Amino acid sequence: MRKFSIIIGVAVALFAASSLHADEFSKVGTSGAQFLKIGVGARYTAMGEASVANVSDAYALYWNPAALGGMTQSHLEFTTISYVSNVNLNYVAFAKPLSFGTIGAAVTALTSGDMEITTIEEPNGTGKMFSTSSYAITLGYARQWTEFFSFGMSAKYITERISEVRASGIAFDFGTLLRPGYRNLRIGMNISNLGQEMKFSGPELNFNYNPSGDNESVDNAKGVLDVDSYDLPLVFRIGAAYDIQYSPSTRLTFSVEARDPSDNEQQGSFGAEAAFQETFFVRGGWQLNQEEQSATVGAGLALKVWNSTDLSLNYAFADFGRLNSVHRFSFGLRF
């Protein structure tokens, strides 16, 4: 039981801190580029997305770039997500340790497929189609400065498109990972999507109008819709993770996390993983203060395919309540 005391203490402290300064008004819907908030890596989403202190591979480019600093092998990771409303998200990341630290790169792509255009005059559809897409290209660097401390950062180029209207911007992530020396406890902190506002522009914001306002004149004056700029979904995370070697062949990992997003209320999550022979994995998690998403479960398999090359296969299931369930599949190579 003493092994659990530190996890319980950290969990209570994190969740208490996340609610100390809760806003009296809802911040929902106050930022754009929402695809940046869709968690990647089936292992980490299966554990309730309590990942800021638990991530240990190229997915650190998403959860906490500081975790790149502790890598001793190259990592190549890929995730595909069947999201709600027939939206698909694909994520690929690569990280390589070098003598001066670890570098990494990642690409996030969210696509909707074709949808029919509707108008006030034709609410059932015009017969014309449009699509949406969102992309992020990330470059990251981290270094383990001491035995106990790592720091990392990443920069990302973000672009979004709705039909022929586009917006783009730059954002940065900063993270730390602390190993205080008590067994294998890790404490992580990360701030994500710190960057400039974005604003849509494009030919579909142009329109013609009749300046006289009468029915006899034609729409011969040109105008441009002036749309507001929007913030990126800034998120601050703090969390802890702890491993317990239950037996020579069985490992248990517990993780907790508190989040303070700029466009929502404070949130929390916790997760657990059971590893058998470091080959087969069972995972579960729970997210707090989420309107739809709560329970997550998943499983994974790790195989040695060639000398020092390992293959990982992972799956995660998330229940989104009134929305469709979300399935994530991840594949990884470590070499």
mmCIF file of C-alpha atoms in Angstrom:
data_model
loop_
_atom_site.group_PDB
_atom_site.id
_atom_site.type_symbol
_atom_site.label_atom_id
_atom_site.label_comp_id
_atom_site.label_asym_id
_atom_site.label_seq_id
_atom_site.Cartn_x
_atom_site.Cartn_y
_atom_site.Cartn_z
ATOM 1 C CA MET A 1 0.000 0.000 0.000
ATOM 2 C CA ARG A 2 2.917 2.373 0.637
ATOM 3 C CA LYS A 3 3.694 2.279 -3.093
ATOM 4 C CA PHE A 4 0.309 3.828 -3.847
ATOM 5 C CA SER A 5 0.547 6.638 -1.290
ATOM 6 C CA ILE A 6 2.631 8.965 -3.414
ATOM 7 C CA ILE A 7 0.346 8.532 -6.432
ATOM 8 C CA ILE A 8 -2.721 9.233 -4.312
ATOM 9 C CA GLY A 9 -1.072 12.327 -2.826
ATOM 10 C CA VAL A 10 -0.029 13.704 -6.194
ATOM 11 C CA ALA A 11 -3.486 13.013 -7.649
ATOM 12 C CA VAL A 12 -5.227 14.911 -4.855
ATOM 13 C CA ALA A 13 -2.833 17.853 -5.217
ATOM 14 C CA LEU A 14 -3.240 18.050 -8.993
ATOM 15 C CA PHE A 15 -7.019 17.879 -9.015
ATOM 16 C CA ALA A 16 -7.273 20.394 -6.167
ATOM 17 C CA ALA A 17 -4.992 22.806 -8.007
ATOM 18 C CA SER A 18 -7.009 22.442 -11.207
ATOM 19 C CA SER A 19 -10.152 23.773 -9.503
ATOM 20 C CA LEU A 20 -8.747 26.604 -7.368
ATOM 21 C CA HIS A 21 -9.234 29.279 -9.994
ATOM 22 C CA ALA A 22 -12.203 27.941 -11.973
ATOM 23 C CA ASP A 23 -13.846 30.675 -14.023
ATOM 24 C CA GLU A 24 -17.409 31.704 -13.272
ATOM 25 C CA PHE A 25 -18.275 31.659 -16.957
ATOM 26 C CA SER A 26 -17.923 29.036 -19.638
ATOM 27 C CA LYS A 27 -14.984 29.363 -22.024
ATOM 28 C CA VAL A 28 -16.340 26.766 -24.464
ATOM 29 C CA GLY A 29 -16.151 27.829 -28.099
ATOM 30 C CA THR A 30 -13.635 30.640 -27.585
ATOM 31 C CA SER A 31 -10.861 29.199 -29.777
ATOM 32 C CA GLY A 32 -10.413 27.526 -33.146
ATOM 33 C CA ALA A 33 -8.089 24.852 -34.569
ATOM 34 C CA GLN A 34 -9.852 22.281 -32.399
ATOM 35 C CA PHE A 35 -8.121 19.405 -34.178
ATOM 36 C CA LEU A 36 -5.026 20.236 -32.113
ATOM 37 C CA LYS A 37 -6.887 18.887 -29.060
ATOM 38 C CA ILE A 38 -7.534 15.409 -30.483
ATOM 39 C CA GLY A 39 -5.185 13.102 -28.591
ATOM 40 C CA VAL A 40 -2.857 10.820 -30.558
ATOM 41 C CA GLY A 41 -1.230 7.512 -29.713
ATOM 42 C CA ALA A 42 -3.579 4.670 -28.788
ATOM 43 C CA ARG A 43 -1.564 3.844 -25.667
ATOM 44 C CA TYR A 44 -1.980 7.309 -24.221
ATOM 45 C CA THR A 45 -5.612 7.845 -25.129
ATOM 46 C CA ALA A 46 -6.494 4.427 -23.681
ATOM 47 C CA MET A 47 -4.992 5.649 -20.387
ATOM 48 C CA GLY A 48 -7.377 8.595 -20.249
ATOM 49 C CA GLU A 49 -4.893 10.970 -21.918
ATOM 50 C CA ALA A 50 -2.998 11.277 -18.624
ATOM 51 C CA SER A 51 0.206 11.410 -20.627
ATOM 52 C CA VAL A 52 2.268 14.516 -19.853
ATOM 53 C CA ALA A 53 4.492 12.533 -17.459
ATOM 54 C CA ASN A 54 3.979 9.086 -18.990
ATOM 55 C CA VAL A 55 4.866 9.557 -22.671
ATOM 56 C CA SER A 56 8.113 7.839 -23.689
ATOM 57 C CA ASP A 57 8.268 7.771 -27.492
ATOM 58 C CA ALA A 58 7.827 10.051 -30.518
ATOM 59 C CA TYR A 59 4.315 10.952 -29.328
ATOM 60 C CA ALA A 60 6.160 13.275 -26.954
ATOM 61 C CA LEU A 61 5.948 15.790 -29.803
ATOM 62 C CA TYR A 62 2.246 15.998 -28.966
ATOM 63 C CA TRP A 63 2.026 15.358 -25.203
ATOM 64 C CA ASN A 64 5.274 16.774 -23.811
ATOM 65 C CA PRO A 65 8.357 17.500 -25.955
ATOM 66 C CA ALA A 66 10.625 17.211 -22.897
ATOM 67 C CA ALA A 67 10.147 13.422 -22.953
ATOM 68 C CA LEU A 68 12.121 13.285 -26.194
ATOM 69 C CA GLY A 69 15.266 13.971 -24.163
ATOM 70 C CA GLY A 70 15.326 10.557 -22.494
ATOM 71 C CA MET A 71 15.214 8.495 -25.680
ATOM 72 C CA THR A 72 18.057 6.110 -26.512
ATOM 73 C CA GLN A 73 16.604 4.738 -29.772
ATOM 74 C CA SER A 74 14.933 6.173 -32.855
ATOM 75 C CA HIS A 75 11.126 6.035 -32.917
ATOM 76 C CA LEU A 76 8.679 6.058 -35.816
ATOM 77 C CA GLU A 77 4.991 6.247 -34.845
ATOM 78 C CA PHE A 78 1.716 6.354 -36.760
ATOM 79 C CA THR A 79 -1.871 6.790 -35.526
ATOM 80 C CA THR A 80 -5.123 6.723 -37.466
ATOM 81 C CA ILE A 81 -8.366 7.829 -35.818
ATOM 82 C CA SER A 82 -11.947 7.323 -36.963
ATOM 83 C CA TYR A 83 -13.408 10.383 -35.251
ATOM 84 C CA VAL A 84 -16.977 11.619 -34.811
ATOM 85 C CA SER A 85 -19.048 12.880 -37.787
ATOM 86 C CA ASN A 86 -17.044 10.794 -40.300
ATOM 87 C CA VAL A 87 -13.927 12.867 -39.698
ATOM 88 C CA ASN A 88 -10.553 11.108 -39.964
ATOM 89 C CA LEU A 89 -7.276 12.120 -38.353
ATOM 90 C CA ASN A 90 -3.857 10.694 -39.203
ATOM 91 C CA TYR A 91 -0.661 11.415 -37.291
ATOM 92 C CA VAL A 92 2.921 10.387 -38.029
ATOM 93 C CA ALA A 93 5.946 11.237 -35.891
ATOM 94 C CA PHE A 94 9.673 10.492 -35.961
ATOM 95 C CA ALA A 95 12.280 11.129 -33.264
ATOM 96 C CA LYS A 96 16.015 10.461 -33.260
ATOM 97 C CA PRO A 97 18.510 10.858 -30.390
ATOM 98 C CA LEU A 98 21.770 12.630 -31.250
ATOM 99 C CA SER A 99 24.841 13.679 -29.279
ATOM 100 C CA PHE A 100 23.403 17.140 -28.527
ATOM 101 C CA GLY A 101 19.843 16.018 -27.710
ATOM 102 C CA THR A 102 16.867 14.489 -29.486
ATOM 103 C CA ILE A 103 15.170 15.942 -32.542
ATOM 104 C CA GLY A 104 11.750 15.053 -33.887
ATOM 105 C CA ALA A 105 9.172 15.872 -36.525
ATOM 106 C CA ALA A 106 5.460 15.148 -36.831
ATOM 107 C CA VAL A 107 2.578 15.746 -39.226
ATOM 108 C CA THR A 108 -1.093 15.897 -38.219
ATOM 109 C CA ALA A 109 -3.777 15.691 -40.923
ATOM 110 C CA LEU A 110 -7.525 15.946 -40.316
ATOM 111 C CA THR A 111 -9.891 15.557 -43.271
ATOM 112 C CA SER A 112 -13.666 15.494 -43.575
ATOM 113 C CA GLY A 113 -14.366 14.148 -47.044
ATOM 114 C CA ASP A 114 -16.908 15.806 -49.351
ATOM 115 C CA MET A 115 -20.081 17.403 -47.964
ATOM 116 C CA GLU A 116 -22.980 18.994 -49.842
ATOM 117 C CA ILE A 117 -23.406 22.772 -49.725
ATOM 118 C CA THR A 118 -26.728 24.017 -48.339
ATOM 119 C CA THR A 119 -28.156 27.543 -48.385
ATOM 120 C CA ILE A 120 -31.193 29.325 -46.959
ATOM 121 C CA GLU A 121 -32.877 29.025 -50.349
ATOM 122 C CA GLU A 122 -31.826 25.381 -50.799
ATOM 123 C CA PRO A 123 -31.677 23.801 -47.323
ATOM 124 C CA ASN A 124 -31.724 20.284 -48.786
ATOM 125 C CA GLY A 125 -28.572 20.884 -50.797
ATOM 126 C CA THR A 126 -27.388 22.702 -53.898
ATOM 127 C CA GLY A 127 -25.735 19.726 -55.559
ATOM 128 C CA LYS A 128 -22.320 21.343 -55.085
ATOM 129 C CA MET A 129 -19.776 19.834 -52.720
ATOM 130 C CA PHE A 130 -17.111 21.174 -50.383
ATOM 131 C CA SER A 131 -14.601 19.711 -47.929
ATOM 132 C CA THR A 132 -12.550 20.784 -44.950
ATOM 133 C CA SER A 133 -9.034 19.957 -43.809
ATOM 134 C CA SER A 134 -6.631 20.893 -41.037
ATOM 135 C CA TYR A 135 -2.881 20.259 -40.931
ATOM 136 C CA ALA A 136 -0.056 20.808 -38.477
ATOM 137 C CA ILE A 137 3.659 20.290 -39.134
ATOM 138 C CA THR A 138 5.737 20.060 -35.959
ATOM 139 C CA LEU A 139 9.502 20.210 -35.346
ATOM 140 C CA GLY A 140 10.808 19.529 -31.853
ATOM 141 C CA TYR A 141 13.986 19.365 -29.788
ATOM 142 C CA ALA A 142 14.697 18.167 -26.255
ATOM 143 C CA ARG A 143 17.660 17.436 -24.063
ATOM 144 C CA GLN A 144 18.131 15.649 -20.779
ATOM 145 C CA TRP A 145 20.183 18.277 -18.955
ATOM 146 C CA THR A 146 20.740 16.244 -15.790
ATOM 147 C CA GLU A 147 19.863 12.797 -14.524
ATOM 148 C CA PHE A 148 16.690 14.293 -13.068
ATOM 149 C CA PHE A 149 15.591 17.009 -15.501
ATOM 150 C CA SER A 150 14.668 17.276 -19.194
ATOM 151 C CA PHE A 151 13.442 20.278 -21.158
ATOM 152 C CA GLY A 152 11.937 20.312 -24.627
ATOM 153 C CA MET A 153 10.219 22.589 -27.092
ATOM 154 C CA SER A 154 8.534 22.365 -30.456
ATOM 155 C CA ALA A 155 7.264 24.690 -33.151
ATOM 156 C CA LYS A 156 4.321 23.941 -35.400
ATOM 157 C CA TYR A 157 2.887 25.417 -38.559
ATOM 158 C CA ILE A 158 -0.916 25.182 -38.574
ATOM 159 C CA THR A 159 -3.271 25.588 -41.509
ATOM 160 C CA GLU A 160 -7.037 25.106 -41.796
ATOM 161 C CA ARG A 161 -9.273 25.115 -44.871
ATOM 162 C CA ILE A 162 -13.052 25.280 -45.294
ATOM 163 C CA SER A 163 -13.783 24.990 -49.018
ATOM 164 C CA GLU A 164 -11.699 27.849 -50.524
ATOM 165 C CA VAL A 165 -11.277 29.801 -47.283
ATOM 166 C CA ARG A 166 -8.019 29.313 -45.385
ATOM 167 C CA ALA A 167 -6.248 30.328 -42.173
ATOM 168 C CA SER A 168 -2.701 29.653 -40.978
ATOM 169 C CA GLY A 169 -0.485 30.385 -38.009
ATOM 170 C CA ILE A 170 2.515 29.410 -35.902
ATOM 171 C CA ALA A 171 2.445 27.928 -32.389
ATOM 172 C CA PHE A 172 4.929 26.602 -29.833
ATOM 173 C CA ASP A 173 4.954 23.928 -27.128
ATOM 174 C CA PHE A 174 7.233 23.935 -24.068
ATOM 175 C CA GLY A 175 7.641 21.093 -21.610
ATOM 176 C CA THR A 176 9.636 19.788 -18.668
ATOM 177 C CA LEU A 177 10.034 16.300 -17.251
ATOM 178 C CA LEU A 178 11.333 15.789 -13.720
ATOM 179 C CA ARG A 179 12.564 12.545 -12.190
ATOM 180 C CA PRO A 180 12.927 13.475 -8.516
ATOM 181 C CA GLY A 181 14.837 10.312 -7.630
ATOM 182 C CA TYR A 182 12.086 8.508 -5.757
ATOM 183 C CA ARG A 183 12.015 5.122 -7.449
ATOM 184 C CA ASN A 184 10.825 5.852 -11.011
ATOM 185 C CA LEU A 185 8.360 8.668 -10.318
ATOM 186 C CA ARG A 186 8.021 11.158 -13.191
ATOM 187 C CA ILE A 187 6.444 14.603 -13.000
ATOM 188 C CA GLY A 188 5.697 16.409 -16.253
ATOM 189 C CA MET A 189 4.490 19.869 -17.212
ATOM 190 C CA ASN A 190 3.649 21.204 -20.642
ATOM 191 C CA ILE A 191 2.086 24.230 -22.288
ATOM 192 C CA SER A 192 0.732 23.609 -25.788
ATOM 193 C CA ASN A 193 -0.362 25.797 -28.702
ATOM 194 C CA LEU A 194 1.129 29.063 -27.514
ATOM 195 C CA GLY A 195 0.941 31.244 -30.600
ATOM 196 C CA GLN A 196 -0.626 33.900 -32.757
ATOM 197 C CA GLU A 197 -4.290 34.301 -33.614
ATOM 198 C CA MET A 198 -5.510 32.898 -36.920
ATOM 199 C CA LYS A 199 -7.947 34.453 -39.384
ATOM 200 C CA PHE A 200 -9.741 33.029 -42.410
ATOM 201 C CA SER A 201 -9.366 34.626 -45.827
ATOM 202 C CA GLY A 202 -10.093 33.569 -49.386
ATOM 203 C CA PRO A 203 -12.176 34.204 -52.509
ATOM 204 C CA GLU A 204 -15.379 32.807 -50.998
ATOM 205 C CA LEU A 205 -15.483 35.761 -48.598
ATOM 206 C CA ASN A 206 -15.917 38.099 -51.586
ATOM 207 C CA PHE A 207 -19.450 39.099 -52.606
ATOM 208 C CA ASN A 208 -21.378 41.544 -54.813
ATOM 209 C CA TYR A 209 -24.120 43.809 -53.499
ATOM 210 C CA ASN A 210 -26.493 46.576 -54.549
ATOM 211 C CA PRO A 211 -25.357 49.830 -52.884
ATOM 212 C CA SER A 212 -28.629 51.654 -53.689
ATOM 213 C CA GLY A 213 -30.785 49.001 -52.051
ATOM 214 C CA ASP A 214 -33.546 49.188 -54.694
ATOM 215 C CA ASN A 215 -34.835 46.324 -56.776
ATOM 216 C CA GLU A 216 -34.033 47.944 -60.132
ATOM 217 C CA SER A 217 -30.261 48.234 -59.710
ATOM 218 C CA VAL A 218 -27.884 45.324 -60.096
ATOM 219 C CA ASP A 219 -25.427 43.981 -57.565
ATOM 220 C CA ASN A 220 -22.437 45.771 -59.054
ATOM 221 C CA ALA A 221 -20.504 46.755 -55.934
ATOM 222 C CA LYS A 222 -17.891 44.409 -54.534
ATOM 223 C CA GLY A 223 -17.425 43.658 -50.858
ATOM 224 C CA VAL A 224 -15.426 41.373 -48.598
ATOM 225 C CA LEU A 225 -16.770 39.754 -45.455
ATOM 226 C CA ASP A 226 -14.645 40.838 -42.500
ATOM 227 C CA VAL A 227 -14.323 37.798 -40.241
ATOM 228 C CA ASP A 228 -12.935 37.811 -36.717
ATOM 229 C CA SER A 229 -9.590 36.253 -35.881
ATOM 230 C CA TYR A 230 -9.579 33.403 -33.383
ATOM 231 C CA ASP A 231 -7.260 32.119 -30.671
ATOM 232 C CA LEU A 232 -5.517 28.769 -30.653
ATOM 233 C CA PRO A 233 -6.589 26.216 -27.997
ATOM 234 C CA LEU A 234 -3.925 26.907 -25.373
ATOM 235 C CA VAL A 235 -3.580 24.069 -22.842
ATOM 236 C CA PHE A 236 -1.491 23.752 -19.677
ATOM 237 C CA ARG A 237 -0.872 20.231 -18.360
ATOM 238 C CA ILE A 238 0.723 18.938 -15.178
ATOM 239 C CA GLY A 239 0.840 15.302 -14.196
ATOM 240 C CA ALA A 240 2.674 12.386 -12.644
ATOM 241 C CA ALA A 241 3.354 8.761 -13.518
ATOM 242 C CA TYR A 242 4.690 5.862 -11.479
ATOM 243 C CA ASP A 243 5.672 2.272 -12.308
ATOM 244 C CA ILE A 244 5.300 -0.699 -9.972
ATOM 245 C CA GLN A 245 7.169 -3.909 -10.791
ATOM 246 C CA TYR A 246 4.502 -6.240 -9.422
ATOM 247 C CA SER A 247 6.504 -9.343 -10.347
ATOM 248 C CA PRO A 248 9.489 -10.138 -12.607
ATOM 249 C CA SER A 249 7.082 -10.483 -15.533
ATOM 250 C CA THR A 250 4.366 -7.960 -14.611
ATOM 251 C CA ARG A 251 4.566 -4.169 -14.509
ATOM 252 C CA LEU A 252 1.822 -1.753 -13.463
ATOM 253 C CA THR A 253 1.879 1.921 -14.471
ATOM 254 C CA PHE A 254 -0.383 4.588 -12.992
ATOM 255 C CA SER A 255 -0.687 8.148 -14.283
ATOM 256 C CA VAL A 256 -2.677 11.238 -13.316
ATOM 257 C CA GLU A 257 -3.003 14.617 -15.000
ATOM 258 C CA ALA A 258 -4.698 17.995 -14.534
ATOM 259 C CA ARG A 259 -5.376 20.289 -17.495
ATOM 260 C CA ASP A 260 -6.294 23.955 -17.750
ATOM 261 C CA PRO A 261 -7.477 24.704 -21.326
ATOM 262 C CA SER A 262 -8.046 28.268 -22.465
ATOM 263 C CA ASP A 263 -11.392 27.354 -24.045
ATOM 264 C CA ASN A 264 -12.969 25.078 -21.455
ATOM 265 C CA GLU A 265 -13.211 24.337 -17.761
ATOM 266 C CA GLN A 266 -10.392 22.681 -15.838
ATOM 267 C CA GLN A 267 -10.187 18.945 -16.470
ATOM 268 C CA GLY A 268 -8.491 15.904 -15.029
ATOM 269 C CA SER A 269 -7.748 12.334 -16.004
ATOM 270 C CA PHE A 270 -6.113 9.201 -14.724
ATOM 271 C CA GLY A 271 -5.059 5.935 -16.305
ATOM 272 C CA ALA A 272 -3.456 2.574 -15.682
ATOM 273 C CA GLU A 273 -1.517 0.024 -17.714
ATOM 274 C CA ALA A 274 -0.716 -3.611 -16.968
ATOM 275 C CA ALA A 275 2.240 -5.041 -18.906
ATOM 276 C CA PHE A 276 2.917 -8.763 -19.142
ATOM 277 C CA GLN A 277 6.459 -9.749 -20.179
ATOM 278 C CA GLU A 278 6.603 -6.268 -21.764
ATOM 279 C CA THR A 279 4.829 -7.944 -24.680
ATOM 280 C CA PHE A 280 1.098 -7.727 -24.004
ATOM 281 C CA PHE A 281 -0.578 -4.664 -22.491
ATOM 282 C CA VAL A 282 -4.033 -3.878 -21.096
ATOM 283 C CA ARG A 283 -5.024 -0.268 -20.400
ATOM 284 C CA GLY A 284 -7.852 1.806 -19.036
ATOM 285 C CA GLY A 285 -8.548 5.404 -18.112
ATOM 286 C CA TRP A 286 -11.106 7.991 -17.120
ATOM 287 C CA GLN A 287 -11.494 11.673 -17.952
ATOM 288 C CA LEU A 288 -13.118 14.100 -15.522
ATOM 289 C CA ASN A 289 -15.232 17.149 -16.338
ATOM 290 C CA GLN A 290 -15.766 16.134 -19.973
ATOM 291 C CA GLU A 291 -19.280 16.578 -21.338
ATOM 292 C CA GLU A 292 -19.278 13.488 -23.560
ATOM 293 C CA GLN A 293 -16.017 11.560 -23.279
ATOM 294 C CA SER A 294 -15.260 9.665 -20.062
ATOM 295 C CA ALA A 295 -14.145 6.015 -20.086
ATOM 296 C CA THR A 296 -11.343 4.727 -22.316
ATOM 297 C CA VAL A 297 -9.901 1.233 -22.717
ATOM 298 C CA GLY A 298 -7.306 -0.376 -24.926
ATOM 299 C CA ALA A 299 -4.707 -3.053 -25.495
ATOM 300 C CA GLY A 300 -1.331 -3.405 -27.139
ATOM 301 C CA LEU A 301 1.293 -5.827 -28.392
ATOM 302 C CA ALA A 302 5.075 -5.388 -28.668
ATOM 303 C CA LEU A 303 7.178 -7.703 -30.822
ATOM 304 C CA LYS A 304 10.871 -7.915 -31.629
ATOM 305 C CA VAL A 305 11.056 -8.157 -35.414
ATOM 306 C CA TRP A 306 14.784 -7.833 -36.066
ATOM 307 C CA ASN A 307 17.723 -7.683 -33.655
ATOM 308 C CA SER A 308 17.288 -4.243 -32.032
ATOM 309 C CA THR A 309 14.071 -3.354 -33.902
ATOM 310 C CA ASP A 310 10.750 -3.552 -32.040
ATOM 311 C CA LEU A 311 7.245 -3.313 -33.476
ATOM 312 C CA SER A 312 4.299 -2.064 -31.406
ATOM 313 C CA LEU A 313 0.593 -2.400 -32.220
ATOM 314 C CA ASN A 314 -1.958 -0.570 -30.070
ATOM 315 C CA TYR A 315 -5.707 0.013 -30.009
ATOM 316 C CA ALA A 316 -7.889 2.380 -27.969
ATOM 317 C CA PHE A 317 -11.645 2.753 -27.623
ATOM 318 C CA ALA A 318 -13.290 5.916 -26.298
ATOM 319 C CA ASP A 319 -16.953 6.294 -25.419
ATOM 320 C CA PHE A 320 -18.280 9.678 -26.585
ATOM 321 C CA GLY A 321 -21.758 9.309 -25.119
ATOM 322 C CA ARG A 322 -24.371 10.708 -27.498
ATOM 323 C CA LEU A 323 -21.774 10.885 -30.276
ATOM 324 C CA ASN A 324 -20.203 7.958 -32.092
ATOM 325 C CA SER A 325 -17.554 5.915 -30.326
ATOM 326 C CA VAL A 326 -13.993 6.696 -31.396
ATOM 327 C CA HIS A 327 -11.462 4.034 -32.413
ATOM 328 C CA ARG A 328 -7.713 4.655 -32.543
ATOM 329 C CA PHE A 329 -5.089 2.361 -34.081
ATOM 330 C CA SER A 330 -1.378 2.975 -33.637
ATOM 331 C CA PHE A 331 1.705 1.345 -35.123
ATOM 332 C CA GLY A 332 5.276 2.013 -34.068
ATOM 333 C CA LEU A 333 8.873 1.029 -34.737
ATOM 334 C CA ARG A 334 11.762 1.432 -32.317
ATOM 335 C CA PHE A 335 15.240 0.915 -33.747
#
